[in-house]
Every structure is written in C-alpha cells, then in structure tokens.
Coordinates of C-alpha atoms and ligand atoms in Angstrom, one line a residue:
M1 CA 7.8 47.1 -6.3
S2 CA 6.0 43.7 -6.5
R3 CA 8.2 40.7 -7.3
P4 CA 7.8 39.0 -10.7
L5 CA 5.3 36.1 -10.4
A6 CA 7.9 33.5 -11.3
H7 CA 9.6 34.3 -8.0
C8 CA 6.6 34.2 -5.7
A9 CA 6.3 31.5 -3.1
P10 CA 3.1 29.4 -3.4
P11 CA 0.1 31.0 -1.6
S12 CA -0.3 29.9 2.0
L13 CA -3.3 28.1 3.3
P14 CA -4.8 30.2 6.2
G15 CA -5.6 28.8 9.6
G16 CA -3.7 26.3 11.7
L17 CA -2.2 26.6 15.2
P18 CA 0.8 28.7 16.3
W19 CA 3.7 26.2 16.0
L20 CA 1.9 23.0 15.0
G21 CA 0.4 24.8 12.0
H22 CA -1.9 22.5 10.1
A23 CA -0.5 19.3 11.6
L24 CA -3.6 18.5 13.6
D25 CA -6.0 19.2 10.7
L26 CA -3.8 17.1 8.4
R27 CA -3.9 14.2 10.9
R28 CA -7.7 14.5 11.5
D29 CA -8.9 15.1 7.9
P30 CA -6.2 15.4 5.3
V31 CA -8.7 15.1 2.4
G32 CA -11.0 17.9 3.7
L33 CA -8.0 20.2 4.3
L34 CA -6.4 19.7 1.0
R35 CA -9.7 19.9 -0.9
R36 CA -10.4 23.2 0.8
G37 CA -6.9 24.4 -0.1
H38 CA -7.3 23.3 -3.8
A39 CA -10.7 24.9 -4.1
R40 CA -9.5 28.2 -2.6
L41 CA -5.9 28.5 -3.9
G42 CA -5.5 26.1 -6.9
E43 CA -3.1 23.4 -7.8
I44 CA -0.2 24.6 -5.7
F45 CA -0.3 26.1 -2.2
S46 CA 1.6 25.7 1.1
L47 CA 0.8 24.7 4.6
R48 CA 2.7 24.6 7.8
L49 CA 3.6 21.4 9.5
A50 CA 5.2 21.8 12.9
G51 CA 7.7 24.4 11.7
T52 CA 8.2 23.0 8.2
R53 CA 6.6 24.5 5.1
V54 CA 5.0 21.9 3.0
T55 CA 4.1 22.7 -0.6
A56 CA 1.0 20.7 -1.7
L57 CA 0.5 19.8 -5.3
V58 CA -3.1 18.9 -6.1
G59 CA -4.4 18.0 -9.6
P60 CA -3.1 15.6 -12.3
Q61 CA -0.7 18.1 -13.9
A62 CA 0.8 19.3 -10.6
Q63 CA 1.1 15.7 -9.5
G64 CA 2.9 14.9 -12.8
A65 CA 5.4 17.7 -12.0
F66 CA 6.0 16.2 -8.6
F67 CA 6.5 12.7 -9.9
G68 CA 8.6 13.9 -12.8
A69 CA 11.0 16.0 -10.8
P70 CA 14.6 14.6 -10.5
E71 CA 16.0 13.4 -7.2
D72 CA 18.3 16.4 -7.0
E73 CA 15.3 18.7 -7.0
L74 CA 12.6 16.7 -5.1
S75 CA 14.3 14.0 -3.0
A76 CA 12.5 10.9 -1.8
R77 CA 15.7 9.7 -0.1
E78 CA 16.0 12.9 2.1
V79 CA 12.5 12.5 3.4
Y80 CA 12.2 8.7 3.9
R81 CA 15.4 8.3 5.8
F82 CA 13.3 7.7 8.9
T83 CA 12.8 4.2 7.6
V84 CA 16.5 3.3 7.9
P85 CA 16.1 1.6 11.4
V86 CA 13.4 -0.6 9.8
F87 CA 14.8 -1.2 6.3
G88 CA 18.5 -1.4 7.4
R89 CA 21.8 0.1 6.5
G90 CA 23.1 0.2 3.0
V91 CA 19.7 -0.4 1.3
V92 CA 16.9 1.7 -0.3
Y93 CA 16.9 5.2 1.3
D94 CA 20.3 4.5 3.0
A95 CA 21.9 3.8 -0.3
T96 CA 22.9 6.4 -3.0
P97 CA 20.2 7.0 -5.5
A98 CA 22.2 5.0 -8.1
V99 CA 22.6 2.0 -5.8
M100 CA 18.9 2.2 -4.8
D101 CA 18.0 2.1 -8.4
E102 CA 20.1 -1.0 -8.9
Q103 CA 18.5 -2.6 -5.8
M104 CA 15.0 -1.8 -7.1
G105 CA 16.0 -3.4 -10.4
F106 CA 16.6 -6.7 -8.6
L107 CA 12.9 -6.8 -7.8
F108 CA 11.8 -7.0 -11.4
P109 CA 12.8 -10.6 -12.0
A110 CA 10.8 -11.5 -8.8
L111 CA 7.7 -9.9 -10.3
R112 CA 7.8 -11.3 -13.8
D113 CA 4.9 -13.3 -15.3
D114 CA 6.4 -16.7 -14.6
R115 CA 6.9 -15.8 -10.9
L116 CA 3.4 -14.2 -10.7
R117 CA 2.1 -17.5 -12.0
T118 CA 3.8 -19.4 -9.2
Y119 CA 2.7 -16.8 -6.7
A120 CA -1.0 -17.2 -7.8
R121 CA -0.9 -20.8 -6.6
V122 CA 1.0 -20.0 -3.4
M123 CA -1.4 -17.1 -2.6
Q124 CA -4.3 -19.5 -3.0
Q125 CA -2.8 -22.1 -0.8
Q126 CA -2.0 -19.6 1.9
A127 CA -5.5 -18.1 1.8
E128 CA -7.2 -21.5 1.8
A129 CA -5.0 -22.7 4.7
Y130 CA -5.7 -19.5 6.6
V131 CA -9.5 -19.8 6.4
E132 CA -9.5 -23.5 7.1
G133 CA -9.4 -22.8 10.8
W134 CA -12.4 -20.5 10.7
G135 CA -15.0 -23.2 11.2
D136 CA -18.5 -23.0 9.6
E137 CA -19.5 -19.7 10.8
G138 CA -18.4 -16.8 13.0
E139 CA -17.0 -13.3 13.0
V140 CA -13.5 -11.9 12.2
D141 CA -12.0 -8.5 12.2
L142 CA -11.3 -8.1 8.5
L143 CA -8.2 -5.9 8.8
A144 CA -6.6 -8.0 11.5
A145 CA -7.2 -11.1 9.5
L146 CA -5.9 -9.7 6.2
N147 CA -2.9 -8.3 8.1
E148 CA -2.0 -11.8 9.2
L149 CA -2.7 -13.4 5.8
T150 CA -0.7 -10.9 3.9
V151 CA 2.3 -11.4 6.2
F152 CA 2.1 -15.1 5.4
I153 CA 1.7 -14.6 1.7
A154 CA 4.5 -12.0 1.5
S155 CA 6.8 -14.2 3.7
R156 CA 6.2 -17.3 1.5
C157 CA 6.5 -15.5 -1.9
L158 CA 9.4 -13.3 -1.0
V159 CA 11.5 -15.0 1.6
G160 CA 10.5 -18.6 0.9
A161 CA 8.9 -21.7 2.2
E162 CA 11.4 -22.2 5.0
F163 CA 10.7 -18.8 6.4
R164 CA 6.9 -19.2 6.1
R165 CA 7.1 -22.6 7.9
R166 CA 9.0 -21.0 10.8
L167 CA 6.7 -18.0 10.9
S168 CA 4.2 -18.7 13.6
R169 CA 1.4 -16.4 14.5
E170 CA 3.6 -15.0 17.3
L171 CA 6.4 -14.3 14.9
A172 CA 3.9 -12.6 12.5
R173 CA 3.3 -10.1 15.3
L174 CA 6.9 -8.9 14.8
F175 CA 5.8 -7.2 11.7
Q176 CA 3.4 -5.1 13.7
D177 CA 6.2 -4.1 16.0
L178 CA 8.2 -3.1 13.0
E179 CA 5.3 -1.2 11.6
H180 CA 4.6 0.7 14.8
G181 CA 8.2 1.8 14.6
I182 CA 7.2 4.1 11.8
N183 CA 5.1 6.9 13.2
L184 CA 5.0 10.7 13.5
I185 CA 7.8 10.7 16.1
S186 CA 10.0 8.7 13.9
L187 CA 9.7 11.4 11.2
V188 CA 11.4 13.7 13.7
N189 CA 13.9 11.3 15.2
P190 CA 13.6 7.5 14.7
Y191 CA 16.5 6.8 17.2
L192 CA 14.9 8.3 20.4
P193 CA 15.0 5.8 23.4
L194 CA 11.3 5.0 23.3
P195 CA 9.7 1.6 24.0
T196 CA 8.1 1.6 20.5
F197 CA 11.5 2.0 18.9
R198 CA 13.1 -0.7 21.2
R199 CA 10.4 -3.1 20.2
R200 CA 11.0 -2.2 16.5
D201 CA 14.7 -2.9 16.9
R202 CA 14.1 -6.2 18.7
A203 CA 11.6 -7.3 16.0
R204 CA 14.0 -6.4 13.2
A205 CA 16.9 -8.2 14.9
C206 CA 14.8 -11.3 15.3
M207 CA 13.7 -11.3 11.7
A208 CA 17.2 -10.6 10.5
E209 CA 18.5 -13.6 12.5
L210 CA 15.9 -15.9 11.0
I211 CA 16.5 -14.8 7.4
T212 CA 20.3 -14.9 7.8
S213 CA 20.1 -18.5 9.0
I214 CA 18.0 -19.4 5.9
I215 CA 20.6 -17.7 3.7
A216 CA 23.3 -19.8 5.4
E217 CA 21.3 -23.0 4.9
R218 CA 20.8 -22.3 1.2
R219 CA 24.5 -21.4 0.7
A220 CA 25.3 -24.7 2.4
G221 CA 23.3 -26.5 -0.3
A222 CA 19.7 -26.5 0.9
T223 CA 17.1 -26.5 -1.9
A224 CA 16.7 -23.3 -3.8
G225 CA 13.3 -21.7 -3.7
D226 CA 11.0 -19.9 -6.2
D227 CA 11.2 -16.7 -4.2
F228 CA 12.7 -13.2 -4.0
L229 CA 15.4 -14.5 -1.7
E230 CA 16.7 -16.7 -4.4
V231 CA 16.6 -13.8 -6.9
L232 CA 18.6 -11.6 -4.5
M233 CA 21.2 -14.4 -3.8
A234 CA 21.9 -14.7 -7.5
A235 CA 21.8 -10.9 -8.2
R236 CA 25.0 -8.9 -9.0
Y237 CA 25.5 -5.1 -9.0
A238 CA 26.7 -3.5 -12.2
D239 CA 30.3 -3.8 -10.9
G240 CA 29.9 -7.6 -10.5
R241 CA 29.6 -7.5 -6.7
A242 CA 27.2 -9.9 -5.0
L243 CA 24.8 -8.6 -2.3
S244 CA 26.0 -9.0 1.3
D245 CA 23.7 -10.9 3.7
E246 CA 22.9 -7.7 5.4
E247 CA 21.8 -6.1 2.1
I248 CA 19.7 -9.2 1.3
V249 CA 18.0 -9.0 4.7
G250 CA 17.4 -5.3 4.3
L251 CA 15.9 -5.6 0.9
L252 CA 13.6 -8.5 1.9
I253 CA 12.4 -6.6 5.0
S254 CA 11.9 -3.4 2.9
T255 CA 9.9 -5.2 0.3
I256 CA 7.7 -7.0 2.7
F257 CA 7.2 -3.8 4.6
A258 CA 6.4 -1.8 1.5
G259 CA 3.8 -4.3 0.3
Q260 CA 2.2 -6.1 3.3
H261 CA 0.2 -3.7 5.4
T262 CA -0.6 -1.6 2.3
S263 CA -2.1 -4.7 0.6
A264 CA -4.0 -5.7 3.8
V265 CA -5.5 -2.2 3.9
M266 CA -6.5 -2.1 0.2
G267 CA -7.8 -5.7 0.5
A268 CA -9.9 -4.8 3.5
W269 CA -11.4 -1.7 1.9
T270 CA -12.2 -3.7 -1.3
G271 CA -14.3 -6.0 0.8
I272 CA -15.8 -3.5 3.1
L273 CA -16.9 -1.2 0.3
L274 CA -18.3 -4.0 -1.7
L275 CA -20.3 -5.4 1.3
E276 CA -21.5 -1.8 2.1
H277 CA -22.7 -1.4 -1.5
P278 CA -24.2 -4.9 -2.2
R279 CA -25.7 -3.8 -5.5
W280 CA -22.2 -4.4 -7.0
L281 CA -21.8 -7.8 -5.6
P282 CA -23.8 -10.0 -8.1
A283 CA -21.5 -8.9 -11.0
V284 CA -18.4 -9.8 -8.9
L285 CA -19.9 -13.2 -7.8
D286 CA -21.2 -14.1 -11.3
E287 CA -17.8 -13.4 -12.7
Q288 CA -16.2 -15.6 -10.1
A289 CA -18.6 -18.4 -11.0
Q290 CA -17.9 -18.1 -14.7
V291 CA -14.1 -17.5 -14.6
L292 CA -12.8 -19.5 -11.6
G293 CA -14.7 -22.8 -11.4
S294 CA -13.7 -24.8 -8.4
G295 CA -10.0 -25.6 -9.1
D296 CA -6.7 -23.8 -9.1
I297 CA -6.8 -20.1 -9.5
T298 CA -4.5 -19.3 -12.4
L299 CA -2.9 -16.1 -13.5
E300 CA -4.9 -16.1 -16.7
A301 CA -8.2 -16.5 -14.7
L302 CA -7.2 -13.7 -12.3
R303 CA -6.7 -11.4 -15.3
R304 CA -10.2 -12.0 -16.4
L305 CA -11.7 -10.9 -13.1
V306 CA -12.4 -7.4 -14.4
A307 CA -15.4 -6.6 -12.2
L308 CA -13.4 -7.4 -9.1
E309 CA -10.5 -5.4 -10.5
R310 CA -12.8 -2.3 -10.8
C311 CA -13.8 -2.7 -7.2
I312 CA -10.1 -2.9 -6.2
K313 CA -9.4 0.3 -8.2
E314 CA -12.4 2.0 -6.6
A315 CA -11.0 1.0 -3.1
E316 CA -7.7 2.4 -4.2
R317 CA -9.4 5.6 -5.3
L318 CA -11.6 6.2 -2.3
H319 CA -9.2 5.0 0.4
P320 CA -5.6 4.9 -0.9
P321 CA -3.4 3.3 1.9
L322 CA -0.7 5.9 1.5
V323 CA -2.6 9.2 2.0
M324 CA 0.4 11.5 1.4
L325 CA 3.7 11.1 -0.5
M326 CA 6.5 13.4 0.4
R327 CA 9.7 14.7 -1.0
R328 CA 12.4 17.1 0.4
I329 CA 12.8 20.1 -1.8
V330 CA 16.6 20.1 -2.3
R331 CA 16.6 22.7 -5.1
D332 CA 14.0 25.4 -5.7
F333 CA 11.0 23.8 -7.3
E334 CA 9.0 25.7 -9.9
Y335 CA 5.4 25.0 -10.8
G336 CA 2.6 27.1 -12.3
G337 CA 4.6 30.4 -11.9
F338 CA 5.4 29.8 -8.3
V339 CA 8.7 28.7 -6.7
A340 CA 8.7 26.5 -3.6
P341 CA 12.1 27.2 -2.0
A342 CA 14.7 24.6 -1.2
G343 CA 14.6 23.3 2.4
G344 CA 10.8 22.6 2.7
L345 CA 8.8 19.6 1.8
A346 CA 6.7 18.9 -1.3
M347 CA 3.7 16.6 -1.1
V348 CA 1.0 15.0 -3.2
S349 CA -2.0 13.3 -1.7
P350 CA -3.5 10.3 -3.5
A351 CA -6.5 10.6 -1.1
A352 CA -7.2 14.3 -2.1
A353 CA -6.3 13.8 -5.7
H354 CA -8.9 11.1 -6.1
R355 CA -11.7 13.3 -4.9
L356 CA -11.4 16.0 -7.5
P357 CA -14.7 16.4 -9.3
A358 CA -13.0 17.6 -12.4
V359 CA -11.3 14.2 -12.7
F360 CA -13.7 11.7 -11.1
A361 CA -17.4 12.2 -11.6
D362 CA -19.3 12.6 -8.3
P363 CA -16.0 11.7 -6.5
D364 CA -17.4 10.7 -3.1
R365 CA -19.7 8.1 -4.6
Y366 CA -18.8 4.4 -4.7
D367 CA -19.0 3.5 -8.4
P368 CA -16.6 0.9 -9.7
D369 CA -18.1 1.3 -13.1
R370 CA -16.2 4.5 -13.5
F371 CA -13.3 2.3 -14.5
G372 CA -15.3 0.4 -17.1
P373 CA -14.5 0.6 -20.8
E374 CA -17.1 3.3 -21.5
R375 CA -15.9 5.7 -18.9
Q376 CA -12.3 5.0 -17.9
E377 CA -12.1 8.0 -15.6
D378 CA -8.6 7.1 -14.5
R379 CA -7.4 7.6 -18.1
R380 CA -8.8 11.1 -18.5
A381 CA -5.5 12.5 -17.4
K382 CA -2.1 11.1 -16.6
H383 CA -1.4 10.9 -12.9
A384 CA -5.2 11.0 -12.1
L385 CA -5.2 7.7 -10.1
I386 CA -2.1 7.7 -8.0
G387 CA -2.6 5.2 -5.2
F388 CA 0.5 3.4 -6.4
G389 CA 2.4 6.7 -6.9
G390 CA 3.9 7.7 -10.3
G391 CA 7.1 8.5 -12.1
H392 CA 10.5 7.1 -11.0
H393 CA 9.3 5.9 -7.6
R394 CA 6.1 4.4 -8.8
C395 CA 5.3 1.2 -6.9
I396 CA 7.1 -1.8 -8.2
G397 CA 4.7 -4.2 -6.5
S398 CA 1.3 -3.0 -7.8
T399 CA 0.7 -6.1 -9.9
F400 CA 1.6 -8.4 -7.0
A401 CA -0.6 -6.4 -4.7
Q402 CA -3.6 -6.4 -7.0
Q403 CA -3.2 -10.1 -7.7
Q404 CA -3.0 -10.9 -4.0
I405 CA -6.2 -9.0 -3.3
K406 CA -8.0 -10.8 -6.2
V407 CA -6.9 -14.2 -4.8
I408 CA -7.9 -13.4 -1.3
W409 CA -11.4 -12.2 -2.3
S410 CA -11.8 -15.1 -4.7
V411 CA -11.1 -17.6 -1.8
L412 CA -13.3 -15.7 0.6
F413 CA -16.2 -15.3 -1.7
G414 CA -15.8 -18.8 -2.9
R415 CA -15.9 -20.3 0.6
F416 CA -18.2 -18.0 2.5
E417 CA -21.3 -15.9 2.6
L418 CA -20.2 -12.7 4.0
S419 CA -21.8 -9.6 5.6
L420 CA -20.7 -6.7 7.6
A421 CA -21.6 -6.3 11.3
R422 CA -22.1 -2.5 10.7
R423 CA -21.8 0.0 8.0
G424 CA -20.2 3.5 7.6
H425 CA -16.6 2.5 8.0
Q426 CA -14.2 5.5 8.0
P427 CA -10.5 5.8 7.4
D428 CA -8.1 6.2 10.3
Y429 CA -5.7 8.9 9.2
S430 CA -3.7 8.8 12.4
T431 CA -1.5 6.0 11.2
F432 CA 1.2 6.1 8.5
V433 CA -0.8 3.6 6.3
A434 CA -4.4 4.7 6.6
G435 CA -6.7 1.6 7.1
P436 CA -10.3 1.4 8.1
R437 CA -10.8 2.5 11.7
P438 CA -11.3 -0.7 13.7
P439 CA -13.3 -2.7 14.4
C440 CA -14.3 -3.9 11.0
V441 CA -16.1 -7.1 11.8
V442 CA -17.3 -9.4 9.0
R443 CA -19.7 -12.3 9.7
Y444 CA -19.2 -15.4 7.6
R445 CA -21.0 -18.6 6.9
R446 CA -19.3 -21.4 5.0
R447 CA -21.0 -22.3 1.8
R448 CA -22.1 -26.0 1.7
A449 CA -20.4 -26.9 -1.6
R450 CA -17.9 -25.2 -3.8
G451 CA -18.9 -24.1 -7.2
P452 CA -20.9 -21.2 -8.6
V453 CA -21.4 -18.6 -5.9
A454 CA -24.5 -16.7 -5.2
A455 CA -24.8 -13.2 -3.9
P456 CA -24.9 -13.3 -0.1
V457 CA -27.8 -11.8 1.9
P458 CA -26.5 -8.3 2.9
A459 CA -26.5 -7.2 6.5
V460 CA -27.2 -3.7 5.3
S461 CA -29.8 -2.3 3.0
P462 CA -28.6 -1.8 -0.6
R463 CA -27.8 1.8 -1.7
Ligands
LIG1 C1 -1.9 -2.2 -2.1 C2 -0.6 -2.3 -1.9 C3 0.4 -1.2 -2.2 C4 0.3 0.2 -2.2 C5 -1.0 1.0 -2.0 C6 1.6 0.7 -2.6 C7 1.8 2.0 -2.8 C8 3.0 2.6 -3.1 C9 3.3 3.9 -3.4 C10 2.3 5.1 -3.3 C11 4.6 4.1 -3.7 C12 5.3 5.4 -4.1 C13 5.9 6.1 -2.9 C14 6.4 7.5 -3.2 O1 6.4 7.9 -4.3 O2 6.8 8.1 -2.2 C15 5.2 2.8 -3.6 C16 6.5 2.5 -3.8 C17 7.1 1.2 -3.7 N1 6.4 0.0 -3.5 FE1 4.4 -0.2 -3.2 N2 2.4 -0.3 -2.7 C18 1.8 -1.5 -2.5 C19 2.3 -2.8 -2.6 C20 3.6 -3.1 -2.8 C21 4.1 -4.4 -2.9 C22 3.3 -5.7 -2.8 C23 5.5 -4.3 -3.1 C24 6.5 -5.4 -3.3 C25 6.3 -6.6 -3.6 C26 5.8 -2.9 -3.1 C27 7.0 -2.3 -3.3 C28 7.3 -1.0 -3.4 C29 8.6 -0.5 -3.5 C30 9.9 -1.2 -3.5 C31 8.5 0.9 -3.7 C32 9.6 2.0 -3.9 C33 9.8 2.3 -5.3 C34 10.9 3.4 -5.5 O3 11.0 4.2 -4.6 O4 11.6 3.3 -6.5 N3 4.6 -2.2 -2.9 N4 4.2 1.8 -3.3

C-alpha cells in the first residue's frame, strides 16, 4: 500500500557521485543544478551532499516556509556552529537562541539613522583616503581593492577610530586569514590541525588582543567613540549583566565578518556589471551629478541615488554573495505535502531563487529597471529577492551595506573615469562567499576637476 502523500519524503534529484552525491555539481554550478531540480521536481526536492540529505526549497513560497520556520524546527545555530572558532565562545551561534537574539538586538542602536548619518561621512573619508594613493591613472583589481576598503570602513565604523588607526594594510590581511578559516573542511570539522586553521586562530588572537587593549583604554577614561564598540560597552542583557570583554570582541569580529567580505563582493559586482553594460551608466552618473554636488555625501543624498540603488539590487539579484543559506532540520519539516525528516539539512539558494522566470522577467538579463516604480519585480511576491535572507535571521546590516556600496561608487565615479580590462566576469562558487572570479581589473583615469561627472568611455561595446 502506498504511503499517504503527507508522509512522503521530498523527491530526490537524480545524478551525483556515489558518496559525494551532488557536492561537486553544487560547488561548480549551484544555480544550474538547483534550476534543473526546480524545473523537474518543483519547489521542494532533495539532493545528496557527502552523505547528508539536503532538502532544497526553491520559489518564493517555499523560501517563505524556510525563513518562517522556528529555530526548534529549522536551526541556524546547529548548522553555523563551524563559525565558532572565528566568532568566538559565548556569542552568536555559540550562545542559546535567546541570548543570540539579545546580542543581535545590541546591533540595532548601532544601525539607527543618526549613526548611519555619521557613518556616511566616515565611509566617504575612508573611501577618499583610500583612492588618494592611486595616482592619476592605473589599474587595480576591484575585488582586492574593495576588500581592503571595506575592512577599513567596517573597522572604523564598528570598532572605532583607534582600531582603524592601528590597522595597517598588513593587519588588514588578518581578515583574510580569518575568512579562509571558513571553508568546506570547516563545515565538517573546524578544529582539525591544518595550517589554514592555525592561521585563522593566530589572526583571531591578534585581533582580539588589539580590541581588548582598546576596551581597556576606554574603560580607563579614553574618549568614547561613535562606533559599535561604544554601543556594546554600554549594553546590558535583560538581567542587567554587562557584556564581558570576550563577548564584546566576539560580537565585533562576528559583525565585521558578516558584513565586510559580503559588502566587498556586492560592491565589486555592482561596478563590474555596470561597466559591462555601459548603457546604464549615464543614468547613474547624471544622478550623481544632480544629487551629490562636490561636497559631503549625506545620508539624505544617498537615499536619493535611486538609479544606483537599482544597480546594487540587480547585482544582489544576479550574484548574491551568499549563494546558499542552510538550516539543520531538528524536527520533521513539512512543506507542499512532503516531509523532510529531522537530521538532514534544509537549504534555500538566493542565487537560484533570483533566476526563476516566473518571478523575474528574462532572469539572466542585466536589467536594473526591473526594480523601477513601474515594474518592481522584487515586490511581486514576498521572499522573491533574498540576497539578505528573510524572516528571523534576515540580515541586520543590509542598510549599512547598501549605504557603503553607494558611498564607494559615488567616490569612485566622482574621482575617476573607469573601464574594465575585460568582460564576461563569472562568479567563483568555490568559496563560501561567492565573488567574481579573479582577476577583475579596472582601469582608472582621474578626472581633472570635481563636479558633474560624464559617462566614461567604455572599454567594451555596449549591449
Ligand atoms: C552586501 C553585504 C551583505 C550581505 C549580502 C549579507 C547577507 C546576509 C544574509 C543572507 C543573512 C542571513 C543568513 C541566513 O539566513 O542564514 C545575513 C545575516 C546577518 N548579517 Fe548580513 N549581509 C551583508 C552585510 C552585513 C553587514 C554590513 C552586517 C553588519 C553591520 C551584517 C550583519 C549580519 C548579521 C549579524 C546577520 C545574522 C542575523 C541573524 O542570524 O539573526 N551583514 N546577512
């Protein structure tokens, strides 16, 4: 007798290798694999990942079910515990869900409008100082440059001016060592005695020492800052307890980590896609000329940069930095008449979700106007555009990230004429945060005078 539909496991995606299952396909081309699965099997199906069954949920409604599931059904904590050696003990995924919620709540005061207003100025200063050393013309690798710049911005806005002053280029490389400590092996066991993990631990210890010394100076009466460190030092848990130094360090490192490389990647794609499709550039540059003038970049002006904002959204849609979001299924999870049994993993993929033709018209085409007032394709369904996640764990730093990307491109377009050394940039899915595959070289030539900008001569033919 066949079992009732409500007790069926989701259909399995055929193919894959004996033990690895679909792991290699997922690493090579997750979008292609998941799109094929969706076209063949629908919104919910399972694949095999090195011995683990992963239930994929593709489509706004299925994604909504994933984001809406409670922690005791789909657990983020159980799947992201591999971040503990980077984030630290007692914080985020090493804390109970209730404590993690309180800790995430500490972030909100650091991301309020008055702070964002201060950060706009700081972001501009950091970006201008960074490109000061570029000279009149030359070439840079865009992702490498934005990786450095976003470390400087995050360090200054979150940990403070003292930290930023002590953060040399050398020290900024520590972030890379930390980042490399999160990889496929760390998913299995982040404590193996490997050189990558030793470098990760050294980098974290070094950063923790630096931050702890700044906390000690502030406690001893040094000037308070307009940064997240200050917010954390003043914060209290619901029971009145202050945060320990270790918790403060952990939350600062986690926040920088969550937002830095992701912002660099989205910033890089924003510029690469715009320069690859120069027909969209004049609208962005005209808007810059009209809105920004030549002085300070204010929060109000940034909010009026709607053409640039659509280009950022289109970069988020086509190349979301976090390609897959995972949860551990801790209690049987039901969707669409199927039950994904406890023990496996559940996954949504922003990268695949954003390429569904039923949601986004002609989804492989670069078209920032899809987010314009007439079309608003991201509003056709809840959980359609999910580059910043959704539900309880939705990204807390999305406004900060988008603001930062706007400031960076306003400074770059304001100072330089830019073109790409080549076209056809592709995502590198082999890393945890999927950026453009290097090299992504941009050529720049400094504009003679500040003021209204004109569209640069593209290195590539317009499409
Ligand atoms: C373009 C840049 C960014 C992208 C693409 C991004 C993306 C995401 C995504 C997809 C999630 C949800 C993860 C999940 O559900 O498993 C998330 C969560 C989070 N993000 Fe971001 N993020 C960015 C920037 C930032 C920044 C700048 C900050 C901090 C200032 C930040 C802080 C966080 C935190 C703390 C969480 C965890 C929230 C929770 O679990 O409750 N992110 N981010």
